[in-house]
Coordinates of C-alpha atoms and ligand atoms in Angstrom, one line a residue:
M1 CA -15.5 -2.2 -58.9
K2 CA -13.3 -0.7 -56.1
I3 CA -11.9 2.6 -57.4
A4 CA -8.3 3.5 -56.7
K5 CA -7.6 5.5 -53.6
R6 CA -5.8 8.2 -55.6
M7 CA -9.1 9.1 -57.3
D8 CA -10.2 10.6 -53.9
R9 CA -7.7 13.3 -54.4
L10 CA -9.7 14.7 -57.4
S11 CA -12.6 17.0 -56.6
E12 CA -15.9 17.0 -58.4
S13 CA -16.1 19.9 -60.8
I14 CA -18.1 22.8 -59.3
T15 CA -19.1 24.0 -62.7
I16 CA -20.9 20.7 -63.3
A17 CA -23.7 21.9 -61.0
I18 CA -24.2 24.9 -63.2
T19 CA -23.9 23.0 -66.5
T20 CA -26.4 20.4 -65.3
L21 CA -28.9 23.1 -64.1
S22 CA -28.4 24.9 -67.5
R23 CA -29.1 21.7 -69.4
E24 CA -32.3 20.9 -67.3
L25 CA -33.6 24.4 -67.8
K26 CA -33.0 24.3 -71.6
A27 CA -34.7 20.9 -71.8
S28 CA -37.7 22.3 -70.0
G29 CA -38.0 25.0 -72.7
K30 CA -36.3 27.9 -70.9
D31 CA -34.3 30.4 -72.9
V32 CA -30.8 30.1 -71.5
L33 CA -27.8 32.2 -72.6
S34 CA -24.5 30.6 -71.8
F35 CA -21.4 32.5 -70.9
S36 CA -19.6 29.7 -69.3
A37 CA -17.7 28.2 -72.2
G38 CA -13.9 28.5 -72.3
E39 CA -13.6 28.3 -76.1
P40 CA -13.9 30.6 -79.1
D41 CA -17.2 30.6 -81.0
F42 CA -15.3 30.8 -84.4
G43 CA -14.6 27.9 -86.7
T44 CA -10.9 26.9 -87.3
P45 CA -9.4 29.1 -90.1
Q46 CA -9.9 27.6 -93.6
V47 CA -6.2 27.4 -94.4
I48 CA -5.7 25.1 -91.5
K49 CA -8.6 22.9 -92.4
D50 CA -7.3 22.7 -96.0
A51 CA -3.9 21.6 -94.6
A52 CA -5.7 18.8 -92.6
I53 CA -7.6 17.6 -95.7
K54 CA -4.3 17.6 -97.7
A55 CA -2.6 15.6 -94.9
L56 CA -5.4 13.1 -94.9
E57 CA -5.3 12.7 -98.7
N58 CA -1.6 12.2 -98.6
N59 CA -2.0 9.4 -96.1
D60 CA -0.4 11.2 -93.3
T61 CA -2.1 8.7 -91.1
R62 CA 0.6 6.7 -89.4
Y63 CA 2.3 6.8 -86.0
T64 CA 4.8 9.6 -85.7
A65 CA 7.6 10.3 -83.2
V66 CA 6.1 10.2 -79.7
E67 CA 7.1 13.9 -79.1
G68 CA 5.7 15.1 -82.4
T69 CA 7.0 15.1 -86.0
P70 CA 10.4 16.9 -86.6
A71 CA 8.5 19.3 -89.0
L72 CA 6.0 20.3 -86.3
R73 CA 8.7 20.8 -83.6
D74 CA 10.7 22.8 -86.0
A75 CA 7.7 25.1 -86.7
I76 CA 7.2 25.5 -82.9
S77 CA 10.9 26.3 -82.4
K78 CA 10.7 28.9 -85.1
K79 CA 7.5 30.4 -83.6
L80 CA 9.1 30.7 -80.1
K81 CA 12.0 32.5 -81.7
R82 CA 9.9 34.8 -83.9
D83 CA 7.2 35.7 -81.4
N84 CA 9.0 35.4 -78.1
N85 CA 12.7 35.6 -78.9
L86 CA 13.3 32.2 -77.2
D87 CA 15.9 29.8 -78.4
Y88 CA 14.5 26.3 -78.0
D89 CA 15.9 23.6 -80.2
P90 CA 13.2 21.3 -81.6
S91 CA 14.6 18.5 -79.4
E92 CA 13.6 20.7 -76.4
I93 CA 9.9 20.6 -77.4
I94 CA 7.3 17.9 -76.7
V95 CA 3.9 18.0 -78.3
S96 CA 0.9 16.5 -76.3
V97 CA -2.8 16.1 -76.4
G98 CA -3.5 19.8 -75.5
A99 CA -1.7 21.9 -73.0
K100 CA -3.8 20.1 -70.3
H101 CA -1.9 17.0 -71.2
S102 CA 1.5 18.7 -71.2
L103 CA 0.8 19.9 -67.7
F104 CA -0.3 16.4 -66.6
N105 CA 2.8 14.9 -68.0
I106 CA 5.0 17.3 -66.1
F107 CA 3.3 16.8 -62.8
Q108 CA 3.2 13.0 -63.2
A109 CA 6.9 13.0 -64.1
T110 CA 8.1 15.3 -61.3
I111 CA 5.8 15.6 -58.3
Q112 CA 6.6 13.5 -55.2
E113 CA 4.9 13.4 -51.8
D114 CA 5.6 16.7 -49.9
D115 CA 6.4 18.7 -53.0
E116 CA 4.7 22.1 -53.0
V117 CA 3.4 23.9 -56.0
I118 CA 2.6 27.6 -55.7
I119 CA -0.5 28.6 -57.5
P120 CA -1.8 32.1 -57.6
A121 CA -5.6 32.2 -57.1
P122 CA -7.9 32.7 -58.9
Y123 CA -6.5 29.9 -61.1
W124 CA -7.5 27.7 -64.0
V125 CA -9.1 24.9 -62.0
T126 CA -7.1 22.1 -63.7
Y127 CA -3.8 23.1 -62.0
P128 CA -4.6 22.3 -58.3
E129 CA -6.5 19.1 -59.3
Q130 CA -3.6 17.7 -61.3
V131 CA -1.1 18.6 -58.6
K132 CA -3.2 16.9 -55.9
Y133 CA -3.8 13.9 -58.1
C134 CA -0.1 13.5 -58.5
G135 CA 0.4 13.7 -54.7
G136 CA 1.7 17.2 -54.4
T137 CA 0.5 20.0 -52.1
V138 CA -1.0 23.2 -53.4
V139 CA 0.1 26.5 -51.9
E140 CA -2.3 29.2 -53.0
I141 CA -1.4 32.9 -53.2
L142 CA -4.7 34.8 -52.9
T143 CA -5.1 37.9 -55.1
D144 CA -8.0 40.3 -55.7
D145 CA -8.9 43.1 -58.0
S146 CA -6.8 45.6 -56.1
T147 CA -3.6 44.2 -57.8
N148 CA -5.5 43.3 -60.9
F149 CA -5.3 39.7 -59.7
K150 CA -1.5 39.6 -60.0
I151 CA 0.8 38.3 -57.3
T152 CA 3.4 40.7 -55.8
A153 CA 7.1 39.9 -55.2
Q154 CA 6.4 40.0 -51.4
Q155 CA 3.5 37.5 -51.7
L156 CA 5.7 35.2 -53.6
K157 CA 8.5 35.5 -51.1
D158 CA 6.1 34.7 -48.3
A159 CA 4.8 31.6 -50.1
I160 CA 8.2 30.0 -50.6
T161 CA 9.3 27.1 -48.3
P162 CA 12.1 24.6 -48.7
K163 CA 9.5 22.2 -50.2
S164 CA 8.5 24.6 -53.1
K165 CA 9.1 22.9 -56.4
F166 CA 7.0 24.9 -59.0
L167 CA 5.4 28.2 -59.4
I168 CA 2.6 28.3 -61.9
L169 CA 2.0 31.5 -63.8
T170 CA -0.8 32.1 -66.3
T171 CA -0.4 35.2 -68.5
P172 CA -2.9 36.2 -69.9
S173 CA -5.0 34.7 -67.1
N174 CA -8.0 32.4 -67.2
P175 CA -10.2 33.5 -65.3
T176 CA -9.2 37.1 -64.9
G177 CA -7.7 38.2 -68.2
S178 CA -4.8 40.0 -66.5
V179 CA -1.4 40.1 -68.2
Y180 CA 1.9 40.4 -66.3
S181 CA 4.2 43.2 -67.6
K182 CA 7.9 42.8 -68.1
E183 CA 8.6 44.8 -65.0
E184 CA 6.3 42.7 -62.9
L185 CA 7.9 39.5 -64.1
E186 CA 11.3 41.0 -63.4
S187 CA 10.3 41.6 -59.8
L188 CA 9.2 37.9 -59.5
A189 CA 12.5 36.9 -61.1
E190 CA 14.4 38.7 -58.4
V191 CA 12.7 36.6 -55.7
L192 CA 13.3 33.3 -57.5
K193 CA 16.9 33.8 -58.5
D194 CA 18.4 32.2 -55.4
T195 CA 15.9 29.3 -55.3
N196 CA 15.6 26.0 -57.1
I197 CA 12.0 26.6 -58.0
M198 CA 10.9 26.0 -61.5
I199 CA 8.2 28.0 -63.2
I200 CA 5.5 26.5 -65.3
S201 CA 4.4 29.4 -67.6
D202 CA 1.0 28.7 -69.2
E203 CA 0.9 31.1 -72.2
M204 CA -2.1 29.6 -73.9
Y205 CA -3.8 33.1 -74.3
E206 CA -0.6 34.8 -75.6
K207 CA -2.2 36.0 -78.8
L208 CA -5.3 37.4 -77.2
V209 CA -4.2 40.7 -75.8
Y210 CA -6.0 44.0 -76.1
D211 CA -5.7 47.8 -76.2
G212 CA -2.0 47.7 -77.2
T213 CA -1.0 45.5 -74.3
K214 CA 2.3 43.8 -74.9
F215 CA 2.6 40.1 -74.0
T216 CA 5.9 39.1 -72.4
A217 CA 7.0 35.5 -72.3
V218 CA 8.1 34.5 -68.8
A219 CA 11.2 32.7 -70.1
S220 CA 12.3 35.8 -72.0
I221 CA 13.0 37.9 -68.9
N222 CA 16.7 36.8 -68.4
D223 CA 18.9 33.8 -68.7
D224 CA 18.1 32.6 -65.2
M225 CA 14.3 32.7 -66.0
F226 CA 14.9 31.0 -69.3
A227 CA 16.6 28.1 -67.6
R228 CA 14.0 27.7 -64.8
T229 CA 10.8 28.1 -67.0
I230 CA 8.9 25.4 -68.7
T231 CA 6.9 27.2 -71.4
I232 CA 3.4 25.8 -72.1
N233 CA 1.4 26.9 -75.1
G234 CA -0.9 25.5 -77.8
L235 CA -3.5 26.3 -80.5
S236 CA -6.8 25.9 -78.7
K237 CA -7.7 29.4 -77.8
A238 CA -6.1 31.9 -80.2
V239 CA -6.5 29.7 -83.3
A240 CA -9.9 28.3 -82.5
M241 CA -8.7 24.7 -82.4
T242 CA -10.0 23.4 -79.0
G243 CA -11.2 20.1 -80.6
W244 CA -7.9 19.3 -82.4
R245 CA -6.0 18.7 -79.2
M246 CA -2.6 20.1 -79.7
G247 CA -0.5 21.6 -76.9
Y248 CA 3.2 21.7 -76.2
L249 CA 5.9 22.2 -73.6
A250 CA 9.4 23.7 -74.2
T251 CA 12.2 23.4 -71.6
K252 CA 15.9 23.4 -71.3
D253 CA 15.7 20.7 -68.6
K254 CA 16.9 17.5 -70.1
D255 CA 15.7 15.3 -67.3
I256 CA 12.1 16.6 -67.6
L257 CA 12.2 16.1 -71.4
K258 CA 13.4 12.5 -71.0
A259 CA 10.9 11.6 -68.3
V260 CA 7.9 13.2 -70.1
K261 CA 8.8 11.5 -73.4
K262 CA 9.0 8.1 -71.6
L263 CA 5.7 8.7 -69.9
Q264 CA 4.0 9.7 -73.1
S265 CA 5.5 6.8 -75.0
Q266 CA 3.7 4.4 -72.5
S267 CA 0.4 6.3 -72.4
T268 CA -0.9 8.2 -75.4
S269 CA 2.1 8.1 -77.8
N270 CA 2.0 10.8 -80.5
I271 CA -1.0 13.1 -80.9
N272 CA -3.2 12.7 -84.0
S273 CA -1.1 12.8 -87.1
I274 CA -3.5 15.0 -89.1
T275 CA -3.6 17.6 -86.3
Q276 CA 0.2 17.7 -86.3
A277 CA 0.3 18.4 -90.1
A278 CA -2.4 21.1 -89.9
S279 CA -0.7 22.7 -86.8
I280 CA 2.3 23.6 -88.9
T281 CA 0.0 25.8 -91.0
A282 CA -1.4 27.3 -87.8
L283 CA 2.2 28.2 -86.6
D284 CA 4.0 29.3 -89.8
G285 CA 2.2 32.6 -90.3
S286 CA -0.3 31.3 -92.9
A287 CA -3.2 31.8 -90.5
D288 CA -2.0 35.1 -89.0
S289 CA -4.7 37.3 -90.6
D290 CA -7.4 35.0 -89.4
I291 CA -6.0 35.0 -85.9
E292 CA -5.8 38.8 -85.9
M293 CA -9.4 39.0 -87.2
M294 CA -10.6 36.9 -84.2
R295 CA -8.5 39.0 -81.7
V296 CA -10.0 42.2 -83.0
E297 CA -13.5 40.8 -82.7
F298 CA -12.8 39.7 -79.1
E299 CA -11.5 43.2 -78.3
K300 CA -14.7 44.8 -79.6
R301 CA -16.8 42.4 -77.5
K302 CA -14.7 43.1 -74.5
H303 CA -15.2 46.8 -74.7
L304 CA -18.9 46.3 -75.0
A305 CA -19.1 43.8 -72.1
V306 CA -16.9 45.9 -69.7
K307 CA -18.9 49.0 -70.4
L308 CA -22.3 47.3 -69.9
M309 CA -21.1 45.4 -66.8
N310 CA -19.7 48.5 -65.1
E311 CA -23.1 50.3 -65.6
I312 CA -24.7 47.8 -63.2
D313 CA -25.0 49.2 -59.7
G314 CA -23.4 46.8 -57.2
L315 CA -21.1 45.0 -59.7
S316 CA -17.6 46.0 -60.9
V317 CA -15.0 44.6 -63.2
V318 CA -11.4 45.3 -63.8
D319 CA -10.9 45.8 -67.6
P320 CA -9.1 42.6 -68.7
T321 CA -6.2 43.1 -71.1
G322 CA -6.1 39.5 -72.3
A323 CA -8.0 36.2 -72.8
F324 CA -11.8 36.3 -73.2
Y325 CA -13.2 36.5 -69.7
L326 CA -14.5 39.1 -67.4
F327 CA -14.0 38.3 -63.7
V328 CA -16.8 40.3 -62.1
N329 CA -16.8 41.5 -58.5
I330 CA -20.2 40.7 -56.8
K331 CA -19.1 41.4 -53.2
D332 CA -21.6 44.3 -52.7
V333 CA -24.6 42.0 -53.6
S334 CA -23.6 38.5 -52.6
N335 CA -21.1 36.6 -50.4
D336 CA -21.9 33.2 -52.0
S337 CA -20.9 33.1 -55.7
M338 CA -22.3 29.5 -56.2
Q339 CA -25.7 30.6 -54.9
F340 CA -25.6 33.8 -57.0
C341 CA -24.8 31.8 -60.2
Q342 CA -27.5 29.2 -59.5
D343 CA -30.1 31.9 -58.9
L344 CA -29.0 34.0 -61.9
L345 CA -29.4 30.9 -64.1
S346 CA -32.8 29.8 -62.7
E347 CA -34.3 33.3 -62.5
V348 CA -33.1 35.0 -65.7
G349 CA -31.5 32.2 -67.7
V350 CA -27.9 33.4 -67.7
A351 CA -25.1 30.8 -67.2
V352 CA -21.8 32.1 -65.7
V353 CA -19.2 30.3 -63.6
P354 CA -18.9 31.1 -59.8
G355 CA -15.6 32.5 -58.6
V356 CA -15.3 29.8 -56.0
A357 CA -14.7 27.3 -58.8
F358 CA -11.5 29.2 -59.5
G359 CA -10.5 29.4 -55.8
L360 CA -11.8 32.9 -55.1
E361 CA -15.1 33.8 -53.5
G362 CA -16.9 37.0 -54.4
Y363 CA -16.7 36.9 -58.2
F364 CA -18.1 35.2 -61.3
R365 CA -16.5 34.6 -64.6
L366 CA -18.3 35.6 -67.8
S367 CA -16.8 34.5 -71.2
F368 CA -17.2 37.0 -73.9
A369 CA -16.4 34.5 -76.6
T370 CA -19.9 34.9 -78.0
D371 CA -21.7 37.4 -80.3
E372 CA -22.5 41.0 -79.4
D373 CA -26.3 40.5 -79.3
T374 CA -26.0 37.7 -76.8
I375 CA -23.6 39.8 -74.7
K376 CA -26.1 42.7 -74.7
D377 CA -29.1 40.5 -73.9
G378 CA -27.1 38.5 -71.2
I379 CA -25.8 41.6 -69.4
N380 CA -29.2 43.3 -69.5
R381 CA -30.6 40.2 -67.7
I382 CA -27.8 40.3 -65.1
A383 CA -28.7 44.0 -64.5
K384 CA -32.3 43.1 -64.0
F385 CA -31.4 40.2 -61.6
V386 CA -29.1 42.4 -59.5
K387 CA -31.6 45.2 -59.3
D388 CA -34.2 42.7 -57.8
I389 CA -31.8 41.2 -55.2
Ligands
PLP401 C1 -5.0 28.7 -68.9 C2 -5.4 27.5 -69.8 N1 -4.4 26.7 -70.1 C3 -4.7 25.6 -70.8 C4 -5.9 25.3 -71.2 C5 -6.2 24.0 -72.0 O1 -5.7 24.0 -73.2 P1 -5.8 22.7 -74.2 O2 -7.1 22.8 -74.9 O3 -4.6 22.9 -75.1 O4 -5.7 21.5 -73.3 C6 -7.0 26.1 -70.9 C7 -8.4 25.8 -71.3 O5 -9.3 26.2 -70.7 C8 -6.7 27.3 -70.2 O6 -7.7 28.1 -69.8

């Protein structure tokens, strides 16, 4: 079968090499510790599972409105008001098969040849791939640990051209865990205010912030930012619901809403009806104590992982204030993160993801969404490996 030309625009995933090697080593009996997963190790809270069982027993099993049931969109609208002080009407919200799907819908519906999308690096790898697939051009802004991986107003100014269509912001960030403060967002807002650029703000890790860090929703900065921001969020990370596939977008832009709804109606239609019913319970406060319990546990693991990692001569890590990743600087010991990660895996059985997979050489990403004993054992092995380099 001849495959469509547009498929050439998608790259093979760099992480597949690590995952394949990890699987081969495990199959050959080697003890491998994996820190590469981007998902919580907790089960979904019981109240949410109970709501799903109830929905199933009530025969909540039919097609729903393409954009999600009115009850679910109402719950999302209330959540955005309660947590973020954002006034989105339920009609300004579309529920899709995970935030990944919300993003894909947006790019498919809006990107044309020559459109530029500004993406701060390191980035979640899906963004540039989706933009390229949809025919757009990626404009990267490179950051490093000196600014805690956050872009400055000047960097943003320098990246803007007449072709700039979107800026993607991820706060808290995957892979670095950095969180933009209100003041930092205000300085970016100043740069954007005289442009037509829209922001896609991926707030998937909103609930996972640590050490008293305050999360600020990008759209909450001022009226201008509210109008130009498409807010993206979902339940995968903070509520341990990766497999349920629920994400959403909220925007004031009526054209985008109309186009995304049309596209989704001809592709996936509504997301799973049981997931929709259970998601209301995840959003209405019933699961808040479970969500907080997981956050506190991640915070403890983070303290442990940062402390142990910074004790290793040659490695350093900026203390992340959100998400569940450490983005570790390896520049003193290696200039090839892919090679470093392959050797780390084959020599001491530790799987982490090379920085180059996120668009930034000189680092690796370690997920601390795993238990404390595994974290201790894994970082001890990393220390041993680095000592022997
Ligand atoms: C920043 C970010 N946004 C979105 C997603 C995907 O979320 P979903 O499971 O809702 O598709 C991920 C998952 O890794 C992520 O890291």
